[in-house]
Amino acid sequence: MTAVRYADVEVGTELPERTYPVRRRDLVRYAGASGDFNEIHWNERVAREVGLPGVIAHGMFTMAQAGRLVTDWVGDPGAIVEYGVRFSAPVVVPDDDTGAELVVGGTVTKKLDNNQVVVAITARSAGAKVLARSTAVVRLA
Amino acid sequence: MAINRDYLGRVYELPEPYEVTRVKIREFADAISDPNPLYRDPARAKEAGYTDVIAPPTFPVILGMEGVGQAVADPELGLDFSRVVHGDQRFRYSRPLQAGDLVTCRTTITGIKALGGNEMLTLDSEIATVAGEHVVTSVNMLVVRSAAPAEK
């Protein structure tokens, strides 16, 4: 059960913006946990050979970080009814200790029936919009 | 190399049910650096109304990836995985996956199309318990980048 009450939320309510680091070691760890070992997520040579600017983050890693904006807000990740994103640009992750930065924001864009709301999610990295048309539907208290 | 259009509608099922475990959920939550206690503490998860720790919302992609893996391993499909980037991902949940769930995953190729030199492959994965309760549907669109991006 979530702590956020449907009655307290309005269209236009903003979720606090968050910044997450994305480093090569995060991608290697995510590859292991998720089973997605595509070499473009850890091998610079292969990434460049297929025309990418360098190693890029798993879209699903980005989606997980962006989803945290919503699950941290409501507390209960089980309150998410739908979650969808479009990966509009890659998160390029340099081979250094800092890596890339992912800046995630969200706004309530619609109140639905059954205590559900739609949250539009934005995510940027190095000035590029890395998610597009990304929304979560969440059931509130 | 084009994706084999005959594969539209093809179905891949997990060879055996997938068991969702506390250890795997914790490993996944650690990998996305998410400290939420509902992923780790069974007592807290039970207080919140679940039978055990729950999995993060994007965890079901592990099952979808199994289906993709089965497709990629089939040379007749013609999918060059090194050229694949994830285009779009959507989940529709009946409830979160929980530790102790024994689930099946049925992945169907629902779309194959060309767009601007790239190809797009859409896969729908239906994840349900072995008793037939729907848990989550994962819709995954992959973009296979053109082999010669500089020659357009």
mmCIF file of C-alpha atoms in Angstrom:
data_model
loop_
_atom_site.group_PDB
_atom_site.id
_atom_site.type_symbol
_atom_site.label_atom_id
_atom_site.label_comp_id
_atom_site.label_asym_id
_atom_site.label_seq_id
_atom_site.Cartn_x
_atom_site.Cartn_y
_atom_site.Cartn_z
ATOM 1 C CA MET A 1 0.000 0.000 0.000
ATOM 2 C CA THR A 2 1.352 3.391 -0.957
ATOM 3 C CA ALA A 3 1.617 6.427 1.285
ATOM 4 C CA VAL A 4 0.632 8.885 -1.459
ATOM 5 C CA ARG A 5 -3.073 9.725 -1.432
ATOM 6 C CA TYR A 6 -5.001 10.130 -4.661
ATOM 7 C CA ALA A 7 -6.878 13.086 -3.158
ATOM 8 C CA ASP A 8 -3.607 14.932 -2.464
ATOM 9 C CA VAL A 9 -2.330 14.692 -6.033
ATOM 10 C CA GLU A 10 -3.282 17.040 -8.843
ATOM 11 C CA VAL A 11 -2.571 17.188 -12.540
ATOM 12 C CA GLY A 12 0.719 19.080 -12.651
ATOM 13 C CA THR A 13 2.072 17.623 -9.386
ATOM 14 C CA GLU A 14 5.815 17.216 -9.905
ATOM 15 C CA LEU A 15 7.911 14.368 -8.561
ATOM 16 C CA PRO A 16 11.271 15.451 -7.114
ATOM 17 C CA GLU A 17 13.982 15.323 -9.791
ATOM 18 C CA ARG A 18 16.753 12.781 -9.278
ATOM 19 C CA THR A 19 20.250 12.316 -10.681
ATOM 20 C CA TYR A 20 21.760 8.851 -10.989
ATOM 21 C CA PRO A 21 25.321 7.909 -11.980
ATOM 22 C CA VAL A 22 25.826 5.302 -14.717
ATOM 23 C CA ARG A 23 29.282 3.773 -14.750
ATOM 24 C CA ARG A 24 30.802 0.894 -16.689
ATOM 25 C CA ARG A 25 30.832 -1.246 -13.583
ATOM 26 C CA ASP A 26 27.077 -0.644 -13.169
ATOM 27 C CA LEU A 27 26.532 -1.969 -16.699
ATOM 28 C CA VAL A 28 28.649 -5.071 -16.130
ATOM 29 C CA ARG A 29 26.766 -5.789 -12.940
ATOM 30 C CA TYR A 30 23.426 -5.192 -14.650
ATOM 31 C CA ALA A 31 24.438 -7.490 -17.523
ATOM 32 C CA GLY A 32 25.055 -10.264 -15.027
ATOM 33 C CA ALA A 33 21.847 -9.736 -13.073
ATOM 34 C CA SER A 34 19.593 -9.329 -16.111
ATOM 35 C CA GLY A 35 21.190 -11.852 -18.461
ATOM 36 C CA ASP A 36 21.624 -9.246 -21.227
ATOM 37 C CA PHE A 37 25.233 -9.730 -22.281
ATOM 38 C CA ASN A 38 25.053 -7.782 -25.568
ATOM 39 C CA GLU A 39 28.641 -6.626 -26.089
ATOM 40 C CA ILE A 40 27.627 -3.058 -26.967
ATOM 41 C CA HIS A 41 27.069 -2.582 -23.223
ATOM 42 C CA TRP A 42 30.640 -3.341 -22.178
ATOM 43 C CA ASN A 43 32.933 -3.676 -25.210
ATOM 44 C CA GLU A 44 34.063 -0.362 -26.778
ATOM 45 C CA ARG A 45 35.450 -2.056 -29.889
ATOM 46 C CA VAL A 46 32.218 -3.879 -30.674
ATOM 47 C CA ALA A 47 30.107 -0.781 -29.912
ATOM 48 C CA ARG A 48 32.106 1.318 -32.385
ATOM 49 C CA GLU A 49 32.124 -1.422 -35.006
ATOM 50 C CA VAL A 50 28.323 -1.329 -35.110
ATOM 51 C CA GLY A 51 28.326 2.458 -35.462
ATOM 52 C CA LEU A 52 27.655 3.540 -31.874
ATOM 53 C CA PRO A 53 29.612 6.440 -30.313
ATOM 54 C CA GLY A 54 30.885 4.101 -27.596
ATOM 55 C CA VAL A 55 29.611 1.728 -24.931
ATOM 56 C CA ILE A 56 25.953 2.500 -24.186
ATOM 57 C CA ALA A 57 23.835 1.670 -21.146
ATOM 58 C CA HIS A 58 21.244 -1.076 -21.347
ATOM 59 C CA GLY A 59 17.924 0.601 -22.071
ATOM 60 C CA MET A 60 16.502 -1.528 -19.272
ATOM 61 C CA PHE A 61 19.052 -0.119 -16.824
ATOM 62 C CA THR A 62 17.904 3.395 -17.753
ATOM 63 C CA MET A 63 14.277 2.291 -17.470
ATOM 64 C CA ALA A 64 14.918 0.866 -14.004
ATOM 65 C CA GLN A 65 16.525 4.110 -12.793
ATOM 66 C CA ALA A 66 13.709 6.209 -14.252
ATOM 67 C CA GLY A 67 11.155 3.897 -12.634
ATOM 68 C CA ARG A 68 12.708 4.524 -9.244
ATOM 69 C CA LEU A 69 11.485 8.086 -9.444
ATOM 70 C CA VAL A 70 7.942 6.701 -9.249
ATOM 71 C CA THR A 71 8.532 3.765 -6.882
ATOM 72 C CA ASP A 72 10.447 5.988 -4.422
ATOM 73 C CA TRP A 73 7.588 8.489 -4.570
ATOM 74 C CA VAL A 74 4.845 5.967 -3.809
ATOM 75 C CA GLY A 75 7.023 3.679 -1.661
ATOM 76 C CA ASP A 76 5.404 0.476 -2.918
ATOM 77 C CA PRO A 77 6.693 -0.697 -6.337
ATOM 78 C CA GLY A 78 3.676 -3.022 -6.487
ATOM 79 C CA ALA A 79 1.487 0.067 -6.973
ATOM 80 C CA ILE A 80 2.665 0.360 -10.586
ATOM 81 C CA VAL A 81 -0.042 -0.845 -12.975
ATOM 82 C CA GLU A 82 1.689 -0.009 -16.254
ATOM 83 C CA TYR A 83 5.119 1.247 -17.145
ATOM 84 C CA GLY A 84 6.387 1.947 -20.642
ATOM 85 C CA VAL A 85 9.270 3.860 -22.189
ATOM 86 C CA ARG A 86 10.728 4.612 -25.597
ATOM 87 C CA PHE A 87 14.510 4.778 -25.789
ATOM 88 C CA SER A 88 15.047 7.879 -27.935
ATOM 89 C CA ALA A 89 18.822 8.288 -27.560
ATOM 90 C CA PRO A 90 21.543 6.108 -26.077
ATOM 91 C CA VAL A 91 23.185 6.844 -22.713
ATOM 92 C CA VAL A 92 26.862 6.815 -23.703
ATOM 93 C CA VAL A 93 28.993 5.655 -20.785
ATOM 94 C CA PRO A 94 32.663 6.703 -20.882
ATOM 95 C CA ASP A 95 35.346 4.417 -19.459
ATOM 96 C CA ASP A 96 36.200 6.492 -16.390
ATOM 97 C CA ASP A 97 35.240 6.568 -12.708
ATOM 98 C CA THR A 98 32.461 9.141 -13.142
ATOM 99 C CA GLY A 99 30.634 7.605 -16.088
ATOM 100 C CA ALA A 100 27.477 9.272 -17.338
ATOM 101 C CA GLU A 101 24.752 11.114 -15.479
ATOM 102 C CA LEU A 102 21.070 10.365 -15.807
ATOM 103 C CA VAL A 103 18.679 13.140 -14.750
ATOM 104 C CA VAL A 104 15.113 11.946 -14.239
ATOM 105 C CA GLY A 105 11.951 13.972 -13.670
ATOM 106 C CA GLY A 106 8.215 13.296 -13.643
ATOM 107 C CA THR A 107 4.867 15.063 -13.668
ATOM 108 C CA VAL A 108 1.359 13.808 -12.998
ATOM 109 C CA THR A 109 -0.453 14.365 -16.299
ATOM 110 C CA LYS A 110 -3.796 12.677 -15.705
ATOM 111 C CA LYS A 111 -6.049 11.405 -12.922
ATOM 112 C CA LEU A 112 -7.862 8.225 -13.866
ATOM 113 C CA ASP A 113 -10.610 6.243 -12.126
ATOM 114 C CA ASN A 114 -9.831 3.671 -9.404
ATOM 115 C CA ASN A 115 -7.346 5.986 -7.661
ATOM 116 C CA GLN A 116 -4.912 5.710 -10.550
ATOM 117 C CA VAL A 117 -2.776 8.507 -11.974
ATOM 118 C CA VAL A 118 -0.536 8.807 -15.039
ATOM 119 C CA VAL A 119 2.998 10.064 -14.483
ATOM 120 C CA ALA A 120 4.966 11.342 -17.492
ATOM 121 C CA ILE A 121 8.656 10.626 -17.039
ATOM 122 C CA THR A 122 11.564 12.516 -18.570
ATOM 123 C CA ALA A 123 15.211 11.426 -18.606
ATOM 124 C CA ARG A 124 18.248 13.234 -19.932
ATOM 125 C CA SER A 125 21.910 12.389 -20.237
ATOM 126 C CA ALA A 126 24.636 14.719 -21.545
ATOM 127 C CA GLY A 127 21.927 17.088 -22.777
ATOM 128 C CA ALA A 128 20.102 14.441 -24.820
ATOM 129 C CA LYS A 129 16.568 13.270 -24.151
ATOM 130 C CA VAL A 130 17.139 9.532 -23.647
ATOM 131 C CA LEU A 131 13.510 8.580 -22.967
ATOM 132 C CA ALA A 132 10.470 9.678 -24.950
ATOM 133 C CA ARG A 133 6.746 9.032 -24.520
ATOM 134 C CA SER A 134 7.487 7.420 -21.178
ATOM 135 C CA THR A 135 4.704 6.970 -18.668
ATOM 136 C CA ALA A 136 3.789 5.033 -15.578
ATOM 137 C CA VAL A 137 0.257 4.381 -14.356
ATOM 138 C CA VAL A 138 0.221 4.117 -10.557
ATOM 139 C CA ARG A 139 -2.508 3.184 -8.095
ATOM 140 C CA LEU A 140 -2.537 5.553 -5.112
ATOM 141 C CA ALA A 141 -4.144 5.238 -1.697
ATOM 142 C CA MET B 1 20.739 -9.376 -43.529
ATOM 143 C CA ALA B 2 16.988 -9.087 -43.150
ATOM 144 C CA ILE B 3 14.904 -10.657 -40.418
ATOM 145 C CA ASN B 4 13.008 -13.657 -41.741
ATOM 146 C CA ARG B 5 9.401 -12.483 -42.226
ATOM 147 C CA ASP B 6 8.158 -16.065 -41.851
ATOM 148 C CA TYR B 7 8.877 -15.714 -38.145
ATOM 149 C CA LEU B 8 5.956 -13.351 -37.537
ATOM 150 C CA GLY B 9 3.674 -15.116 -35.061
ATOM 151 C CA ARG B 10 6.306 -17.589 -33.925
ATOM 152 C CA VAL B 11 6.058 -18.537 -30.249
ATOM 153 C CA TYR B 12 8.861 -19.356 -27.817
ATOM 154 C CA GLU B 13 8.041 -20.906 -24.480
ATOM 155 C CA LEU B 14 10.405 -21.388 -21.582
ATOM 156 C CA PRO B 15 11.428 -25.031 -21.544
ATOM 157 C CA GLU B 16 10.531 -25.189 -17.854
ATOM 158 C CA PRO B 17 8.882 -22.805 -15.349
ATOM 159 C CA TYR B 18 11.008 -19.991 -13.914
ATOM 160 C CA GLU B 19 11.265 -19.825 -10.132
ATOM 161 C CA VAL B 20 11.402 -16.295 -8.718
ATOM 162 C CA THR B 21 13.742 -16.334 -5.711
ATOM 163 C CA ARG B 22 14.719 -13.901 -2.961
ATOM 164 C CA VAL B 23 18.364 -14.201 -3.966
ATOM 165 C CA LYS B 24 17.707 -13.301 -7.604
ATOM 166 C CA ILE B 25 15.471 -10.374 -6.638
ATOM 167 C CA ARG B 26 18.160 -9.044 -4.316
ATOM 168 C CA GLU B 27 20.823 -9.462 -6.990
ATOM 169 C CA PHE B 28 18.684 -7.539 -9.486
ATOM 170 C CA ALA B 29 17.814 -4.789 -6.966
ATOM 171 C CA ASP B 30 21.519 -4.448 -6.125
ATOM 172 C CA ALA B 31 22.374 -4.199 -9.831
ATOM 173 C CA ILE B 32 20.005 -1.247 -10.250
ATOM 174 C CA SER B 33 21.220 0.223 -6.908
ATOM 175 C CA ASP B 34 17.670 0.342 -5.546
ATOM 176 C CA PRO B 35 17.557 -0.002 -1.735
ATOM 177 C CA ASN B 36 13.748 -0.404 -1.450
ATOM 178 C CA PRO B 37 13.122 -2.742 1.551
ATOM 179 C CA LEU B 38 10.213 -4.494 -0.193
ATOM 180 C CA TYR B 39 12.818 -6.141 -2.457
ATOM 181 C CA ARG B 40 14.831 -7.402 0.509
ATOM 182 C CA ASP B 41 12.879 -7.788 3.721
ATOM 183 C CA PRO B 42 10.136 -10.472 3.761
ATOM 184 C CA ALA B 43 8.625 -9.027 6.969
ATOM 185 C CA ARG B 44 8.236 -5.578 5.397
ATOM 186 C CA ALA B 45 6.825 -7.127 2.223
ATOM 187 C CA LYS B 46 4.243 -9.062 4.253
ATOM 188 C CA GLU B 47 3.256 -5.881 6.116
ATOM 189 C CA ALA B 48 2.637 -4.327 2.705
ATOM 190 C CA GLY B 49 0.304 -7.200 1.815
ATOM 191 C CA TYR B 50 2.559 -9.478 -0.222
ATOM 192 C CA THR B 51 3.365 -13.127 0.381
ATOM 193 C CA ASP B 52 7.132 -12.514 0.169
ATOM 194 C CA VAL B 53 9.608 -9.944 -1.171
ATOM 195 C CA ILE B 54 8.498 -8.464 -4.481
ATOM 196 C CA ALA B 55 10.560 -7.949 -7.625
ATOM 197 C CA PRO B 56 11.325 -4.510 -9.112
ATOM 198 C CA PRO B 57 8.999 -3.440 -11.955
ATOM 199 C CA THR B 58 11.614 -4.093 -14.652
ATOM 200 C CA PHE B 59 12.608 -7.539 -13.277
ATOM 201 C CA PRO B 60 10.257 -9.391 -15.683
ATOM 202 C CA VAL B 61 12.584 -8.407 -18.523
ATOM 203 C CA ILE B 62 14.746 -11.341 -17.412
ATOM 204 C CA LEU B 63 11.974 -13.638 -18.609
ATOM 205 C CA GLY B 64 11.443 -11.648 -21.796
ATOM 206 C CA MET B 65 15.187 -11.889 -22.464
ATOM 207 C CA GLU B 66 14.950 -15.662 -22.246
ATOM 208 C CA GLY B 67 12.451 -15.547 -25.089
ATOM 209 C CA VAL B 68 14.676 -13.164 -27.061
ATOM 210 C CA GLY B 69 17.592 -15.490 -26.378
ATOM 211 C CA GLN B 70 15.671 -18.426 -27.801
ATOM 212 C CA ALA B 71 14.902 -16.376 -30.928
ATOM 213 C CA VAL B 72 18.481 -15.122 -31.307
ATOM 214 C CA ALA B 73 19.804 -18.671 -31.009
ATOM 215 C CA ASP B 74 17.746 -19.622 -34.064
ATOM 216 C CA PRO B 75 19.961 -18.891 -37.115
ATOM 217 C CA GLU B 76 16.965 -18.943 -39.478
ATOM 218 C CA LEU B 77 15.554 -15.782 -37.850
ATOM 219 C CA GLY B 78 18.579 -13.785 -39.052
ATOM 220 C CA LEU B 79 18.937 -11.517 -36.035
ATOM 221 C CA ASP B 80 22.432 -10.016 -35.539
ATOM 222 C CA PHE B 81 22.365 -9.413 -31.780
ATOM 223 C CA SER B 82 25.426 -7.122 -31.817
ATOM 224 C CA ARG B 83 23.391 -4.691 -33.958
ATOM 225 C CA VAL B 84 20.366 -4.808 -31.677
ATOM 226 C CA VAL B 85 19.411 -1.848 -29.528
ATOM 227 C CA HIS B 86 16.313 -1.710 -27.381
ATOM 228 C CA GLY B 87 13.734 0.630 -28.919
ATOM 229 C CA ASP B 88 10.713 0.465 -26.689
ATOM 230 C CA GLN B 89 9.612 -1.446 -23.604
ATOM 231 C CA ARG B 90 6.236 -1.674 -21.920
ATOM 232 C CA PHE B 91 4.922 -3.677 -18.951
ATOM 233 C CA ARG B 92 1.315 -4.258 -17.910
ATOM 234 C CA TYR B 93 1.053 -5.722 -14.414
ATOM 235 C CA SER B 94 -1.708 -7.648 -12.718
ATOM 236 C CA ARG B 95 0.593 -7.698 -9.683
ATOM 237 C CA PRO B 96 4.333 -7.651 -9.001
ATOM 238 C CA LEU B 97 6.344 -10.864 -9.248
ATOM 239 C CA GLN B 98 7.085 -12.225 -5.763
ATOM 240 C CA ALA B 99 9.668 -14.630 -4.399
ATOM 241 C CA GLY B 100 8.192 -18.104 -4.545
ATOM 242 C CA ASP B 101 6.334 -17.508 -7.808
ATOM 243 C CA LEU B 102 6.720 -20.304 -10.323
ATOM 244 C CA VAL B 103 5.958 -18.747 -13.690
ATOM 245 C CA THR B 104 5.753 -19.597 -17.344
ATOM 246 C CA CYS B 105 6.701 -17.193 -20.096
ATOM 247 C CA ARG B 106 5.281 -17.355 -23.591
ATOM 248 C CA THR B 107 6.984 -14.984 -26.057
ATOM 249 C CA THR B 108 5.366 -14.272 -29.425
ATOM 250 C CA ILE B 109 6.954 -12.377 -32.328
ATOM 251 C CA THR B 110 4.191 -9.838 -32.988
ATOM 252 C CA GLY B 111 5.931 -7.443 -35.354
ATOM 253 C CA ILE B 112 8.701 -7.364 -37.960
ATOM 254 C CA LYS B 113 9.110 -4.236 -40.047
ATOM 255 C CA ALA B 114 11.703 -2.108 -41.810
ATOM 256 C CA LEU B 115 12.082 1.590 -41.091
ATOM 257 C CA GLY B 116 14.761 3.906 -42.472
ATOM 258 C CA GLY B 117 17.321 1.173 -43.103
ATOM 259 C CA ASN B 118 16.769 -0.348 -39.660
ATOM 260 C CA GLU B 119 14.510 -3.236 -38.796
ATOM 261 C CA MET B 120 12.177 -3.471 -35.825
ATOM 262 C CA LEU B 121 11.248 -6.680 -34.092
ATOM 263 C CA THR B 122 8.441 -6.702 -31.520
ATOM 264 C CA LEU B 123 8.060 -9.495 -28.977
ATOM 265 C CA ASP B 124 5.196 -9.910 -26.494
ATOM 266 C CA SER B 125 5.940 -12.005 -23.414
ATOM 267 C CA GLU B 126 3.024 -13.225 -21.315
ATOM 268 C CA ILE B 127 4.156 -14.154 -17.822
ATOM 269 C CA ALA B 128 1.735 -16.212 -15.716
ATOM 270 C CA THR B 129 1.925 -18.568 -12.761
ATOM 271 C CA VAL B 130 1.891 -22.297 -13.461
ATOM 272 C CA ALA B 131 -1.695 -22.196 -12.113
ATOM 273 C CA GLY B 132 -2.580 -19.801 -14.930
ATOM 274 C CA GLU B 133 -2.780 -16.477 -13.056
ATOM 275 C CA HIS B 134 -1.610 -13.587 -15.241
ATOM 276 C CA VAL B 135 1.179 -11.616 -13.556
ATOM 277 C CA VAL B 136 2.654 -9.306 -16.177
ATOM 278 C CA THR B 137 2.861 -8.782 -19.922
ATOM 279 C CA SER B 138 6.138 -7.446 -21.288
ATOM 280 C CA VAL B 139 6.181 -5.877 -24.753
ATOM 281 C CA ASN B 140 9.674 -5.444 -26.114
ATOM 282 C CA MET B 141 10.586 -3.693 -29.377
ATOM 283 C CA LEU B 142 14.124 -4.228 -30.638
ATOM 284 C CA VAL B 143 15.790 -2.140 -33.332
ATOM 285 C CA VAL B 144 18.308 -3.909 -35.530
ATOM 286 C CA ARG B 145 20.592 -1.141 -36.733
ATOM 287 C CA SER B 146 21.561 -0.995 -40.382
ATOM 288 C CA ALA B 147 24.809 -2.864 -41.153
ATOM 289 C CA ALA B 148 26.082 0.127 -43.128
ATOM 290 C CA PRO B 149 24.993 3.294 -41.301
ATOM 291 C CA ALA B 150 27.564 5.481 -43.078
ATOM 292 C CA GLU B 151 26.498 4.539 -46.595
ATOM 293 C CA LYS B 152 23.021 6.074 -46.640
#
